[in-house]
mmCIF file of C-alpha atoms in Angstrom:
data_model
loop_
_atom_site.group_PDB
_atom_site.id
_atom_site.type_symbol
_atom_site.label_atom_id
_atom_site.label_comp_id
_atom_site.label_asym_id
_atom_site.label_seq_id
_atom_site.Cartn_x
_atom_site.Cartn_y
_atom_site.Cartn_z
ATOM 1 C CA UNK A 1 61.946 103.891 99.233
ATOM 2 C CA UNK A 2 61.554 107.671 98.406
ATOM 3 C CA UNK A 3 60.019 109.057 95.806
ATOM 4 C CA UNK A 4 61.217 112.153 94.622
ATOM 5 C CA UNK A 5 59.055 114.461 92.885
ATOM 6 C CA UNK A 6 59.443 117.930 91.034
ATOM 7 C CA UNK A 7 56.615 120.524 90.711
ATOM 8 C CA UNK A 8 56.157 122.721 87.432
ATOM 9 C CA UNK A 9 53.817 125.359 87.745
ATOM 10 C CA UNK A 10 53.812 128.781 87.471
ATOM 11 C CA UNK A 11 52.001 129.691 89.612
ATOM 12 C CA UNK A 12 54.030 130.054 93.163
ATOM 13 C CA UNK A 13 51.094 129.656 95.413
ATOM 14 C CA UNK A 14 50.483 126.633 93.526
ATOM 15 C CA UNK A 15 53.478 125.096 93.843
ATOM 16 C CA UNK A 16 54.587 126.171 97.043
ATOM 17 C CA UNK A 17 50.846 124.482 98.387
ATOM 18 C CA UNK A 18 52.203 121.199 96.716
ATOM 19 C CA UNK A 19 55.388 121.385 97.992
ATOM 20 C CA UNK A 20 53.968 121.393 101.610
ATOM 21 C CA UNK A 21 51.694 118.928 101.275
ATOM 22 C CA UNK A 22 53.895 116.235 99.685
ATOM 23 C CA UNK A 23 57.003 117.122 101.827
ATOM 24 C CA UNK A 24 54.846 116.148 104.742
ATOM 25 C CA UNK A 25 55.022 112.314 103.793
ATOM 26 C CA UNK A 26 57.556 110.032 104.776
ATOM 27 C CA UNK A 27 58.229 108.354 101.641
ATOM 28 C CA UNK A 28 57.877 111.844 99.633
ATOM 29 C CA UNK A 29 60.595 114.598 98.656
ATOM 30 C CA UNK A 30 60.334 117.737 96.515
ATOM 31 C CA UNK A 31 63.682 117.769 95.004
ATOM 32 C CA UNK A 32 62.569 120.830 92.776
ATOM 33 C CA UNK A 33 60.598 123.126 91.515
ATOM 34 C CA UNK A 34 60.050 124.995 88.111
ATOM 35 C CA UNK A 35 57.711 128.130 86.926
ATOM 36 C CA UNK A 36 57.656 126.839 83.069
ATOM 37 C CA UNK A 37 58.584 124.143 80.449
ATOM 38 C CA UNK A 38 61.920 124.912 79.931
ATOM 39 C CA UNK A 39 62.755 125.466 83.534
ATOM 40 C CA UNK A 40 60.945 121.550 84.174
ATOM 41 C CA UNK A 41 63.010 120.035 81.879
ATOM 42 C CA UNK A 42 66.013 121.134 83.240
ATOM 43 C CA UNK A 43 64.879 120.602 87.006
ATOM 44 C CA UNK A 44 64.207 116.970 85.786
ATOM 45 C CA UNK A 45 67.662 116.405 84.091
ATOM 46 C CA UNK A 46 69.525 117.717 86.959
ATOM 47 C CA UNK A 47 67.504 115.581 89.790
ATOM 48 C CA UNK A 48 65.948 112.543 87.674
ATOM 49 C CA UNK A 49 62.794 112.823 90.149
ATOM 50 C CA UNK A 50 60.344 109.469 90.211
ATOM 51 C CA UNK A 51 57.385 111.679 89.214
ATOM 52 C CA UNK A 52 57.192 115.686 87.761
ATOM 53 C CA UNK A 53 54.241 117.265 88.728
ATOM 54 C CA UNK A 54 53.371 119.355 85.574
ATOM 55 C CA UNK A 55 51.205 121.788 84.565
ATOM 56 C CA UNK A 56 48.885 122.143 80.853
ATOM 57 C CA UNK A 57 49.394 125.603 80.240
ATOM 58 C CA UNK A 58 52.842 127.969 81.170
ATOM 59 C CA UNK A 59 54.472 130.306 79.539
ATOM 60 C CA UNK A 60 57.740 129.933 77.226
ATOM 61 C CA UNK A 61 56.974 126.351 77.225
ATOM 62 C CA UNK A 62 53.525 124.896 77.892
ATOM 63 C CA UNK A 63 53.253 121.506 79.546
ATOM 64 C CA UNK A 64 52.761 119.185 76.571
ATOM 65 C CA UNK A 65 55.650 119.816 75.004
ATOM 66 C CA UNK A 66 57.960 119.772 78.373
ATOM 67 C CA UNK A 67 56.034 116.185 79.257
ATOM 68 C CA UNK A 68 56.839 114.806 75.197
ATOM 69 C CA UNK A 69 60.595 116.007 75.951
ATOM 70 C CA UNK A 70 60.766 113.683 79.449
ATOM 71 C CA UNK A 71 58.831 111.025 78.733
ATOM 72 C CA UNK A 72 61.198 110.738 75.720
ATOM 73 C CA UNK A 73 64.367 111.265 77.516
ATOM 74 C CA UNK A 74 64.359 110.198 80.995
ATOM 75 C CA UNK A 75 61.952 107.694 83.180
ATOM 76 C CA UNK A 76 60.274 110.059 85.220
ATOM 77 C CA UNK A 77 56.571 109.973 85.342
ATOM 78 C CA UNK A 78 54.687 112.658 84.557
ATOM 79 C CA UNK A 79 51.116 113.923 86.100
ATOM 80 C CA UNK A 80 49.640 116.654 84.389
ATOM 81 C CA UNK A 81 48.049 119.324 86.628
ATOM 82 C CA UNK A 82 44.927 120.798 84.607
ATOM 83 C CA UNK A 83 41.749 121.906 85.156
ATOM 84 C CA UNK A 84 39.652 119.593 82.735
ATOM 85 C CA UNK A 85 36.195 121.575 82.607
ATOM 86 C CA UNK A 86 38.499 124.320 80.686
ATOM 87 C CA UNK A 87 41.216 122.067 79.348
ATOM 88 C CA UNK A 88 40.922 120.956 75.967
ATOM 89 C CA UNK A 89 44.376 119.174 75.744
ATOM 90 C CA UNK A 90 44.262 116.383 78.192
ATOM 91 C CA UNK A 91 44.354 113.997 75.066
ATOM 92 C CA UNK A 92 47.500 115.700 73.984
ATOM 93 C CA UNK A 93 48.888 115.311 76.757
ATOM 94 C CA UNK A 94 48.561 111.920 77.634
ATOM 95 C CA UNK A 95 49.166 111.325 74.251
ATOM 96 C CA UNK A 96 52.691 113.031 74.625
ATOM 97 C CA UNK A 97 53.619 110.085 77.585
ATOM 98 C CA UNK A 98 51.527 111.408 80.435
ATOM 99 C CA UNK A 99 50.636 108.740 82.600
ATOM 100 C CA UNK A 100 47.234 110.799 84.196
ATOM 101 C CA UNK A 101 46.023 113.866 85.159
ATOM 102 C CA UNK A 102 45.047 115.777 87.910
ATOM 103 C CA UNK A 103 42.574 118.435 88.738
ATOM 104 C CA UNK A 104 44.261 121.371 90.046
ATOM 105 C CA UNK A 105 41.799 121.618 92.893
ATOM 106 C CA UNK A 106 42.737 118.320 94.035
ATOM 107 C CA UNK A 107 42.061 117.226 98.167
ATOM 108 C CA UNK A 108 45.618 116.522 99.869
ATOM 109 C CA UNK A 109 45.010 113.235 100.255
ATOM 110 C CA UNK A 110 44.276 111.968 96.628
ATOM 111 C CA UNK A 111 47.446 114.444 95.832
ATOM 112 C CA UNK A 112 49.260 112.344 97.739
ATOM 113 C CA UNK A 113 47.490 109.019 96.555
ATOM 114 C CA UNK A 114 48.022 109.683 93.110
ATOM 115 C CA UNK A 115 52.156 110.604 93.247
ATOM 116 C CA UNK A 116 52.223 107.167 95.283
ATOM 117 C CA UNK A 117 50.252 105.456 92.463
ATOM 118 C CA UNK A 118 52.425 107.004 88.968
ATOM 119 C CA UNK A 119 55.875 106.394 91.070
ATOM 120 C CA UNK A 120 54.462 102.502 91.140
ATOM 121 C CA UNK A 121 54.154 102.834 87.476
ATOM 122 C CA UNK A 122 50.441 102.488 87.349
ATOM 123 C CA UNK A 123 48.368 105.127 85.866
ATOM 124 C CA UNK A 124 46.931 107.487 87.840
ATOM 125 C CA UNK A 125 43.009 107.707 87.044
ATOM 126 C CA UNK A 126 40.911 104.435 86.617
ATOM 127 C CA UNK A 127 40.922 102.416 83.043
ATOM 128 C CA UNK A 128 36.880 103.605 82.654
ATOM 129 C CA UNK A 129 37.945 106.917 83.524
ATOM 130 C CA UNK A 130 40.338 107.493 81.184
ATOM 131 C CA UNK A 131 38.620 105.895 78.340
ATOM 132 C CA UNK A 132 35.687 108.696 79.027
ATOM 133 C CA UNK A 133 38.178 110.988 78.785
ATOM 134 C CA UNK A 134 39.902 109.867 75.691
ATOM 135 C CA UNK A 135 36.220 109.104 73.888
ATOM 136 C CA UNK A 136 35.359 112.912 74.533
ATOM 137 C CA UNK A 137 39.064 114.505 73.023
ATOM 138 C CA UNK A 138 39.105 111.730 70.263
ATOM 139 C CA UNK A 139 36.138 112.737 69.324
ATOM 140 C CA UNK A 140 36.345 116.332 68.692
ATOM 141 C CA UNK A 141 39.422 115.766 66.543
ATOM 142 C CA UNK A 142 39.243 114.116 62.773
ATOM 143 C CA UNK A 143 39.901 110.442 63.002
ATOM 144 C CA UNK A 144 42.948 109.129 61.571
ATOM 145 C CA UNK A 145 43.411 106.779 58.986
ATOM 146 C CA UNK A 146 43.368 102.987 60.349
ATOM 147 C CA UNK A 147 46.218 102.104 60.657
ATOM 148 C CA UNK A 148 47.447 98.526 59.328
ATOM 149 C CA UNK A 149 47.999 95.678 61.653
ATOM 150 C CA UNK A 150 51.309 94.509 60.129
ATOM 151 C CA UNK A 151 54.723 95.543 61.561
ATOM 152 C CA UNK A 152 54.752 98.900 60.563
ATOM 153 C CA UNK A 153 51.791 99.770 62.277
ATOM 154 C CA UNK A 154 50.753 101.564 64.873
ATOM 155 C CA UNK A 155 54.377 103.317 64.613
ATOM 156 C CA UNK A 156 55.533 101.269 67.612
ATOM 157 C CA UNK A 157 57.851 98.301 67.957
ATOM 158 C CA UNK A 158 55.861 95.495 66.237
ATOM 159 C CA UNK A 159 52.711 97.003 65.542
ATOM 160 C CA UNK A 160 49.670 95.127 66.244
ATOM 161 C CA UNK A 161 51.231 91.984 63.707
ATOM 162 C CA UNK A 162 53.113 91.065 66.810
ATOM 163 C CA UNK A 163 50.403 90.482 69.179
ATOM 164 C CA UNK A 164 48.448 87.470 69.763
ATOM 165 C CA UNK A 165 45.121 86.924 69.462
ATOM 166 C CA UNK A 166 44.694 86.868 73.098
ATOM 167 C CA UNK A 167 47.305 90.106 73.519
ATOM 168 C CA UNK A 168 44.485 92.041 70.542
ATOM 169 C CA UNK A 169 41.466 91.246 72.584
ATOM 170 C CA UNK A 170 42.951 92.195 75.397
ATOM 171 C CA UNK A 171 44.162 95.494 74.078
ATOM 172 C CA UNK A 172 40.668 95.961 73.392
ATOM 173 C CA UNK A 173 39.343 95.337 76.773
ATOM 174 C CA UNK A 174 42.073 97.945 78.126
ATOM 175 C CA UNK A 175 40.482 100.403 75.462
ATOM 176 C CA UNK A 176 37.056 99.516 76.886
ATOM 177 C CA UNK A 177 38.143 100.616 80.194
ATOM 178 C CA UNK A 178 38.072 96.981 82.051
ATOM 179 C CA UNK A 179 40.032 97.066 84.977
ATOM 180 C CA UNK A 180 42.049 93.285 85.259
ATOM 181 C CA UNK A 181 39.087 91.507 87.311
ATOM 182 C CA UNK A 182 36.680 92.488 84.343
ATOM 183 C CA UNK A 183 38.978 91.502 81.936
ATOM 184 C CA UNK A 184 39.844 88.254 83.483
ATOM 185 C CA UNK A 185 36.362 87.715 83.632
ATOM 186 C CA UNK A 186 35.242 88.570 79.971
ATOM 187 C CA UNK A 187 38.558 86.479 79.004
ATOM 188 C CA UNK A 188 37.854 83.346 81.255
ATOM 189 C CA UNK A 189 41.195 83.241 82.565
ATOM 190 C CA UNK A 190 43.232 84.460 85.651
ATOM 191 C CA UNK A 191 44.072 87.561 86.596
ATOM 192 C CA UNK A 192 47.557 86.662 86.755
ATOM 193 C CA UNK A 193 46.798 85.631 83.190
ATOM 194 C CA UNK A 194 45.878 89.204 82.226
ATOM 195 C CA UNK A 195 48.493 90.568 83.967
ATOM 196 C CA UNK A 196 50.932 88.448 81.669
ATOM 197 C CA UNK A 197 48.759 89.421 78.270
ATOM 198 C CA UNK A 198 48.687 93.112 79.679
ATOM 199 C CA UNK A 199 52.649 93.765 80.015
ATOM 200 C CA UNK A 200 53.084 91.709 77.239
ATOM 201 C CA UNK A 201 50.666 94.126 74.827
ATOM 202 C CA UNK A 202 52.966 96.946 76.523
ATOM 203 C CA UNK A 203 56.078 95.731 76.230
ATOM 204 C CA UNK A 204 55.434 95.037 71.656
ATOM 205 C CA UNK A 205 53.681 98.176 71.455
ATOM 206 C CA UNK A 206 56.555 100.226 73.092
ATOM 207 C CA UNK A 207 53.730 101.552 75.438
ATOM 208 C CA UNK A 208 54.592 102.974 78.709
ATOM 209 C CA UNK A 209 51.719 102.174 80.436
ATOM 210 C CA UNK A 210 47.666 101.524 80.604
ATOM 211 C CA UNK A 211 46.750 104.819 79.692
ATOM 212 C CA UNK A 212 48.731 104.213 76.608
ATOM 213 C CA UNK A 213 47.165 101.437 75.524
ATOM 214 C CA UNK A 214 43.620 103.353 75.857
ATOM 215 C CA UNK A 215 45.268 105.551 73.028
ATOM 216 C CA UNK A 216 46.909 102.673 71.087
ATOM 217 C CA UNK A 217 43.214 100.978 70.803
ATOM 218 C CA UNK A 218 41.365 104.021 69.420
ATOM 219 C CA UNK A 219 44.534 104.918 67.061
ATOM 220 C CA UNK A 220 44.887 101.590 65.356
ATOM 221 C CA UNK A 221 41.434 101.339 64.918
ATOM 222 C CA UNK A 222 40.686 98.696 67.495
ATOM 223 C CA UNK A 223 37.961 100.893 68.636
ATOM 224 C CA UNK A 224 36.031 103.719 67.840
ATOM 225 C CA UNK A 225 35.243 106.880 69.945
ATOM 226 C CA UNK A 226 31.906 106.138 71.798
ATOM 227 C CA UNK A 227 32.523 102.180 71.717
ATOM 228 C CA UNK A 228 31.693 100.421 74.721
#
């Protein structure tokens, strides 16, 4: 199968560079490209790529809110191109539906690796990765309120009422940054197990995907920033 991927950028050199190194694959197309939010947005209604290829900051439309407007509207993954020593709004971002990030100085091959991995609808950057990430932007933000574990809560399908015991500890583990062997593991059970408890947790919280469930944890007050 191809995966089809858009670029957003606007920078040309950026996204021309991109474009040559993904094009090379086999299983990878650039159906289209786009110098700002509003211009990625429409490149990803008219082509419905696999994966956009987005950058933080653009002008007339930066990349958070162009990534909140397709992750609402259309299945297309979305990998946000930043450069994370300057960045401060990689929690934003993921937080709008991102499903990673990637430095902008990226080597061709984990380019490549990491459009391969978000088409596949895994996250792109490893669970204890992300939740070092997350722990540094929740952290310089005021927390929210807890939010209540009933069905109105954490504003998704459910809330954390509809999990089981099993599905809340392992939400927990996912916000700890356990990969599925060290969850398994703390759990006592197979990985096929967690496997089952993690799509479940996804699938009543309305979450997209791991790195989701990193932000669900910290937001309904499973964990706190720094918890490990």
């Amino acid at each position: 199968m191809t995966i089809s991927v858009v670029i957003a950028d606007d920078q040309e050199l950026v996204r021309s560079g991109f474009a040559m190194i993904l094009d090379a694959q086999p299983d990878i197309t650039v159906a289209g490209e786009a110098g700002d939010g509003i211009e990625a947005i429409a490149a990803v209604r008219g082509h419905r790529p696999d994966v956009l290829l987005l950058d933080i900051r653009m002008p007339r439309m930066d990349g958070i809110e162009a990534a909140r407007t397709v992750c609402a509207e259309t299945a297309t993954r979305v990998l946000m191109l930043t450069t994370f020593d300057q960045d401060d709004y990689v929690y934003d971002a993921l937080h709008a539906g991102a499903s990673g990030f990637l430095l902008k100085d990226v080597r061709r091959d984990d380019l490549v690796h990491a459009v391969r991995v978000v088409a596949a609808g895994d996250s792109l950057l490893a669970p204890s990765v992300t939740r070092r990430l997350i722990d540094d932007m929740v952290s310089r933000r005021p927390r929210p309120a807890p939010v209540p574990s009933g069905p109105s809560g954490p504003g998704r399908p459910g809330g954390l009422g509809g999990l089981t015991q099993r599905e809340r500890e392992t939400l927990v583990l996912l916000g700890r940054g356990l990969s599925n062997a060290e969850i398994a593991a703390e759990l006592v059970v197979s990985e096929h197990t967690v496997k089952t408890h993690v799509s479940n947790v996804l699938m009543k919280l309305g979450l997209r995907d791991r790195v989701q469930a990193v932000i669900a944890a910290y937001e309904s007050g499973l964990l706190q920033p720094g918890t490990r």
